[in-house]
Every structure is written in C-alpha cells, then in structure tokens.
Amino acid sequence: MEEAREAGALGFMARAMVQATMPHRRMPGNEFTRTNGAFTMTMLAPSKIGLPYGSIPRLVTGFLTTEAVRTKSREIVLGRTLSKFMAELDLAPTGGRWGTIPRLRDQMTRLFACSISCTYTSGSSFGLENVNIADKATLWWTPHQPDQAALWESTVVLSERFFTEITENPVPIDLRALKALKRSPMALDVYLWLTYRLSYVKGRTAIPWAALQLQFGADYPTTDQGRRDFKKAFLRALGKVAVVYPAARLDTAPDSLILLPSRPHVGRV
C-alpha cells in the first residue's frame, strides 16, 4: 500500500480525540463524557446550540489538526468557497433540510462552541485541563451558492491551548482512510484509535469489552443487552477498518478484544 506521505494523504488528529471520542449521534442535554482508563474527556456545549456529533466534527477536527501541524499557525484558512472546503472533507455540497451544507454549518457551530475538560486520575494523582477548540471562527460563505468566492477568506483561530496540544502531540493518520470511513462515526473512531494504539503495542494485549464500551459506546446502556449491542456495532466497525488497515493484527475473546504487535498504519513522523 502506498505510504500516506507519498500519496499526499498524510494527516493528523488531536490525541485527546483519539483517546476519548465525541458522540456518534445527537445527544440530549449539553454534557457528554467518555472514559479511557485514567483519562476522561467531558464535552460541554451551550444548551441552545448542543453537542457536536457524527462524522462531520471528526472530519473537521482532522482537517484543523492537519493544517495546524502543516502551517504552524493558530489561524487556519478554510478558503473562499464553501465547495472547496467541503472537497477537503470529501463532502459533496447539497442543500435542503438534510443536505450536507446545513449539516456542516450546524456541526461546525456545535464543535467551535463547545468546551472540553480532560482529567487524568491515577491512584492519588489527579490532573485537569480545560480546552476550547477555537477562540474565533469567521465563515463568509454563501450556503445557497457554494461555488461563489467570498470577498474574504473564511478562517478559524484555534485556542492557544488546543493549538499547543495538537501540534506537540499529534497522531499521524492517513486521510484516505478517513474519507473511506466517513459514513460511520464509530469506524472513524476505531481506525484513529487502532493506528495510534498499535504504534506502541509490544505484546499480546487484551482490552475488556466493558472498557471499550466506556471509550467508544457511551451511547449504549450498561445493561446485558446494551453490552451485546455495543459489541456487535464495534465488530461491524472493525470489519470496515480492516479494509483500510489490513495490517492490524487482532483477535477476539468472549470478554475482550486482543491487540497483537502490528505495523502502524502510518509510521511515526
């Protein structure tokens, strides 16, 4: 398989978004929590706007992280036309109530308006970091004319803390994989996690399904049926990921997913 760098598809994702993930579907309320071992990420959104969810916030975060690493600038230029920016995300611009244009604008508003708290708890040790993704976002596009160039560039100014986090600790990814998996938020999450996790697995590592549900399946109830439903959904997503990352060596057991030493999908940069 052609290396991502040679194909011009080398991208990056914020590590916090890999360790714990955003909602897969619309959630009630304005607070959402994911846990991965000692790490917990809590997202808080204005109640009138709501939490980001689905594939689009993941694609946008990948774009922002990639551009921040590439340009070394907090100000990310999105471009003068909406259609050009959507092409970067591999989205075809469509209008109407369920079109991609209103969904993109809605999810970008949700993403930029929310704040993120990351906590680390290990024994008697505790750490907390509060992060906003953006300090400012200015979108000049005309939704009903996606190909029309605006007078000014649409831009996002990342918060200093978020910029520092994503440029100091980015997770290298293949942007072609993101585009191939964009219809499934869970498959995106599983791919991002696997390409990061398998970059440092040295031996056979078993991860309980209960722990994976806390990390990936907060949308599923913690009942026997909820756990079964989560496991089925996770394995379906894993099948999709295996198509773009066939070198991932995995096994399953009744109580755990087993990771085996594998070649990283994208090597360390």
Short mmCIF file of C-alpha atoms in Angstrom, two decimals:
data_model
loop_
_atom_site.label_atom_id
_atom_site.label_comp_id
_atom_site.label_asym_id
_atom_site.label_seq_id
_atom_site.Cartn_x
_atom_site.Cartn_y
_atom_site.Cartn_z
CA MET A 1 0.00 0.00 0.00
CA GLU A 2 1.31 3.42 -0.94
CA GLU A 3 2.57 5.35 2.04
CA ALA A 4 0.37 8.26 3.11
CA ARG A 5 3.17 10.78 2.77
CA GLU A 6 4.00 9.70 -0.79
CA ALA A 7 0.30 9.87 -1.69
CA GLY A 8 -0.06 13.38 -0.27
CA ALA A 9 -2.54 11.98 2.27
CA LEU A 10 -0.57 12.35 5.50
CA GLY A 11 -2.82 13.89 8.12
CA PHE A 12 -3.04 14.30 11.87
CA MET A 13 -5.67 14.06 14.59
CA ALA A 14 -5.78 15.59 18.06
CA ARG A 15 -4.66 12.92 20.54
CA ALA A 16 -7.42 13.72 23.03
CA MET A 17 -10.00 12.99 20.30
CA VAL A 18 -8.36 9.62 19.74
CA GLN A 19 -8.17 8.59 23.39
CA ALA A 20 -11.82 9.51 24.02
CA THR A 21 -14.34 10.35 21.35
CA MET A 22 -17.28 12.61 20.52
CA PRO A 23 -20.93 11.45 20.39
CA HIS A 24 -21.91 9.26 17.45
CA ARG A 25 -25.47 10.59 17.28
CA ARG A 26 -27.50 13.53 18.56
CA MET A 27 -27.47 13.54 22.36
CA PRO A 28 -29.97 15.07 24.78
CA GLY A 29 -28.63 17.75 27.11
CA ASN A 30 -25.38 19.64 26.73
CA GLU A 31 -22.84 17.46 28.56
CA PHE A 32 -21.12 14.30 27.33
CA THR A 33 -18.39 12.13 28.89
CA ARG A 34 -16.07 9.42 27.56
CA THR A 35 -13.55 7.44 29.64
CA ASN A 36 -10.41 5.56 28.61
CA GLY A 37 -8.61 4.11 31.63
CA ALA A 38 -7.28 7.00 33.71
CA PHE A 39 -8.30 9.54 31.06
CA THR A 40 -11.76 11.14 30.92
CA MET A 41 -12.95 13.70 28.39
CA THR A 42 -16.05 15.77 29.10
CA MET A 43 -17.63 18.00 26.44
CA LEU A 44 -19.86 20.88 27.49
CA ALA A 45 -21.93 22.90 25.00
CA PRO A 46 -24.27 25.90 25.24
CA SER A 47 -27.76 24.47 25.69
CA LYS A 48 -29.16 26.47 22.73
CA ILE A 49 -26.50 25.06 20.39
CA GLY A 50 -25.95 21.49 21.56
CA LEU A 51 -23.13 18.97 21.35
CA PRO A 52 -21.32 18.05 18.12
CA TYR A 53 -21.98 14.53 16.86
CA GLY A 54 -21.47 12.22 13.90
CA SER A 55 -18.74 12.10 11.27
CA ILE A 56 -18.53 15.77 10.31
CA PRO A 57 -16.94 17.07 13.56
CA ARG A 58 -14.35 14.29 13.30
CA LEU A 59 -13.52 15.23 9.70
CA VAL A 60 -13.32 18.93 10.61
CA THR A 61 -11.06 18.21 13.61
CA GLY A 62 -8.78 16.13 11.40
CA PHE A 63 -8.59 18.98 8.87
CA LEU A 64 -7.83 21.59 11.56
CA THR A 65 -5.17 19.42 13.20
CA THR A 66 -3.52 18.62 9.88
CA GLU A 67 -3.44 22.28 8.86
CA ALA A 68 -2.12 23.39 12.27
CA VAL A 69 0.75 20.88 12.06
CA ARG A 70 1.47 21.83 8.44
CA THR A 71 1.35 25.63 8.78
CA LYS A 72 2.45 26.00 12.42
CA SER A 73 -0.20 28.71 12.73
CA ARG A 74 -3.22 29.08 15.03
CA GLU A 75 -5.17 30.78 12.24
CA ILE A 76 -6.50 28.11 9.89
CA VAL A 77 -7.67 29.29 6.46
CA LEU A 78 -10.75 27.39 5.25
CA GLY A 79 -10.88 29.03 1.84
CA ARG A 80 -13.04 31.49 -0.08
CA THR A 81 -15.57 28.97 -1.37
CA LEU A 82 -17.68 26.53 0.60
CA SER A 83 -17.39 23.87 -2.10
CA LYS A 84 -13.57 23.94 -1.94
CA PHE A 85 -13.58 23.44 1.82
CA MET A 86 -16.15 20.63 1.54
CA ALA A 87 -13.97 18.95 -1.09
CA GLU A 88 -11.16 18.87 1.50
CA LEU A 89 -13.53 16.83 3.70
CA ASP A 90 -14.66 14.69 0.73
CA LEU A 91 -18.22 16.01 1.05
CA ALA A 92 -20.38 16.90 -1.94
CA PRO A 93 -22.24 20.20 -1.32
CA THR A 94 -26.01 19.60 -1.24
CA GLY A 95 -28.74 21.87 0.10
CA GLY A 96 -32.16 21.21 1.56
CA ARG A 97 -33.12 20.25 5.08
CA TRP A 98 -31.00 17.09 5.14
CA GLY A 99 -28.23 18.30 2.81
CA THR A 100 -24.55 18.37 3.62
CA ILE A 101 -24.31 22.18 3.63
CA PRO A 102 -26.71 22.82 6.55
CA ARG A 103 -25.31 19.80 8.43
CA LEU A 104 -21.75 21.05 8.02
CA ARG A 105 -22.62 24.55 9.26
CA ASP A 106 -24.59 23.12 12.20
CA GLN A 107 -21.83 20.73 13.26
CA MET A 108 -19.07 23.34 12.90
CA THR A 109 -21.11 25.69 15.11
CA ARG A 110 -21.52 22.95 17.71
CA LEU A 111 -17.85 21.99 17.58
CA PHE A 112 -16.48 25.52 17.91
CA ALA A 113 -18.94 26.47 20.66
CA CYS A 114 -18.20 23.56 22.99
CA SER A 115 -15.54 23.38 25.69
CA ILE A 116 -13.59 20.25 26.64
CA SER A 117 -12.32 19.14 30.04
CA CYS A 118 -9.66 16.42 30.17
CA THR A 119 -8.97 14.75 33.50
CA TYR A 120 -6.33 12.21 34.45
CA THR A 121 -6.81 10.13 37.60
CA SER A 122 -4.26 7.56 38.75
CA GLY A 123 -4.20 6.48 42.38
CA SER A 124 -3.88 9.62 44.45
CA SER A 125 -2.78 11.70 41.45
CA PHE A 126 -5.21 13.95 39.59
CA GLY A 127 -4.81 16.32 36.66
CA LEU A 128 -7.29 18.59 34.89
CA GLU A 129 -7.05 20.58 31.67
CA ASN A 130 -9.81 22.75 30.19
CA VAL A 131 -9.65 23.38 26.44
CA ASN A 132 -11.67 25.35 23.92
CA ILE A 133 -11.09 24.35 20.31
CA ALA A 134 -11.45 27.82 18.79
CA ASP A 135 -11.13 31.38 20.03
CA LYS A 136 -12.80 32.72 16.89
CA ALA A 137 -14.47 31.44 13.72
CA THR A 138 -15.45 33.64 10.77
CA LEU A 139 -17.35 31.98 7.92
CA TRP A 140 -18.09 34.21 4.92
CA TRP A 141 -19.54 31.53 2.63
CA THR A 142 -22.93 31.79 0.95
CA PRO A 143 -24.67 28.45 1.65
CA HIS A 144 -27.02 28.60 -1.37
CA GLN A 145 -24.06 29.44 -3.67
CA PRO A 146 -21.29 27.06 -2.53
CA ASP A 147 -19.05 27.82 -5.54
CA GLN A 148 -19.21 31.60 -5.14
CA ALA A 149 -16.00 33.12 -3.82
CA ALA A 150 -16.43 35.38 -0.81
CA LEU A 151 -14.65 38.73 -0.53
CA TRP A 152 -12.64 37.44 2.43
CA GLU A 153 -11.17 34.11 3.45
CA SER A 154 -13.15 32.08 5.98
CA THR A 155 -10.91 31.34 8.96
CA VAL A 156 -10.78 29.66 12.35
CA VAL A 157 -8.42 30.84 15.09
CA LEU A 158 -7.61 27.89 17.32
CA SER A 159 -7.25 28.46 21.05
CA GLU A 160 -3.65 28.57 22.19
CA ARG A 161 -4.06 25.55 24.47
CA PHE A 162 -5.71 23.41 21.77
CA PHE A 163 -3.10 24.50 19.21
CA THR A 164 -0.27 23.55 21.56
CA GLU A 165 -1.82 20.15 22.29
CA ILE A 166 -2.39 19.19 18.65
CA THR A 167 0.99 20.39 17.39
CA GLU A 168 3.05 18.89 20.21
CA ASN A 169 1.23 15.54 20.35
CA PRO A 170 -0.49 14.88 17.00
CA VAL A 171 -1.49 11.36 15.97
CA PRO A 172 -0.41 10.66 12.34
CA ILE A 173 -3.20 9.24 10.17
CA ASP A 174 -3.96 8.50 6.53
CA LEU A 175 -6.55 10.97 5.24
CA ARG A 176 -7.64 8.44 2.62
CA ALA A 177 -8.81 6.17 5.46
CA LEU A 178 -10.87 9.00 6.99
CA LYS A 179 -12.59 9.64 3.68
CA ALA A 180 -13.26 5.93 3.13
CA LEU A 181 -14.83 5.55 6.59
CA LYS A 182 -16.65 8.88 6.79
CA ARG A 183 -20.14 7.33 6.75
CA SER A 184 -19.54 5.60 10.09
CA PRO A 185 -18.52 7.69 13.14
CA MET A 186 -17.65 4.54 15.11
CA ALA A 187 -15.48 3.19 12.28
CA LEU A 188 -13.65 6.53 12.21
CA ASP A 189 -13.09 6.31 15.97
CA VAL A 190 -11.90 2.69 15.81
CA TYR A 191 -9.49 3.48 12.96
CA LEU A 192 -8.00 6.51 14.74
CA TRP A 193 -7.62 4.57 17.98
CA LEU A 194 -6.09 1.49 16.34
CA THR A 195 -3.50 3.36 14.29
CA TYR A 196 -2.45 5.16 17.50
CA ARG A 197 -2.65 2.18 19.87
CA LEU A 198 -0.91 -0.29 17.59
CA SER A 199 2.01 2.10 17.17
CA TYR A 200 3.25 1.08 20.62
CA VAL A 201 1.80 -2.41 21.31
CA LYS A 202 4.79 -4.69 22.06
CA GLY A 203 2.99 -7.88 23.03
CA ARG A 204 -0.39 -9.58 23.18
CA THR A 205 -2.71 -7.04 24.87
CA ALA A 206 -6.27 -7.83 25.97
CA ILE A 207 -8.73 -4.95 26.37
CA PRO A 208 -12.03 -5.83 28.09
CA TRP A 209 -15.22 -5.15 26.14
CA ALA A 210 -16.51 -3.23 29.17
CA ALA A 211 -13.57 -0.82 28.91
CA LEU A 212 -14.09 -0.41 25.16
CA GLN A 213 -17.74 0.41 25.77
CA LEU A 214 -16.77 3.21 28.14
CA GLN A 215 -14.41 4.58 25.48
CA PHE A 216 -16.47 4.09 22.31
CA GLY A 217 -20.02 3.21 23.30
CA ALA A 218 -21.35 5.74 25.78
CA ASP A 219 -24.48 5.82 23.59
CA TYR A 220 -25.27 2.24 24.63
CA PRO A 221 -26.83 1.38 28.03
CA THR A 222 -24.73 -0.57 30.55
CA THR A 223 -27.15 -3.50 30.53
CA ASP A 224 -26.52 -7.02 29.22
CA GLN A 225 -28.42 -6.16 26.03
CA GLY A 226 -26.63 -2.81 25.74
CA ARG A 227 -23.26 -4.56 26.02
CA ARG A 228 -24.23 -7.10 23.37
CA ASP A 229 -25.45 -4.34 21.04
CA PHE A 230 -22.23 -2.39 21.55
CA LYS A 231 -20.05 -5.42 20.82
CA LYS A 232 -21.95 -6.11 17.56
CA ALA A 233 -21.62 -2.46 16.50
CA PHE A 234 -17.93 -2.39 17.37
CA LEU A 235 -17.20 -5.58 15.40
CA ARG A 236 -19.09 -4.19 12.39
CA ALA A 237 -16.95 -1.04 12.57
CA LEU A 238 -13.83 -3.19 12.97
CA GLY A 239 -14.69 -5.02 9.74
CA LYS A 240 -14.79 -1.68 7.89
CA VAL A 241 -11.48 -0.60 9.43
CA ALA A 242 -9.84 -3.89 8.38
CA VAL A 243 -10.44 -2.93 4.73
CA VAL A 244 -8.32 0.23 5.01
CA TYR A 245 -5.89 -1.12 7.62
CA PRO A 246 -5.36 -4.82 6.77
CA ALA A 247 -2.03 -4.95 8.64
CA ALA A 248 -3.84 -4.57 12.00
CA ARG A 249 -3.48 -7.91 13.82
CA LEU A 250 -6.40 -8.52 16.16
CA ASP A 251 -8.20 -11.36 17.86
CA THR A 252 -11.38 -11.56 19.89
CA ALA A 253 -12.29 -13.38 23.09
CA PRO A 254 -15.66 -13.55 24.85
CA ASP A 255 -14.58 -10.90 27.35
CA SER A 256 -12.01 -8.84 25.41
CA LEU A 257 -10.50 -7.57 22.17
CA ILE A 258 -6.90 -8.70 21.76
CA LEU A 259 -4.30 -6.48 20.10
CA LEU A 260 -1.19 -8.10 18.63
CA PRO A 261 2.01 -6.33 17.56
CA SER A 262 1.31 -4.82 14.13
CA ARG A 263 2.83 -2.46 11.62
CA PRO A 264 1.37 1.01 12.27
CA HIS A 265 -0.92 2.23 9.52
CA VAL A 266 1.07 5.45 9.43
CA GLY A 267 4.60 5.46 10.80
CA ARG A 268 5.69 7.94 13.43
CA VAL A 269 6.63 11.27 11.91
#
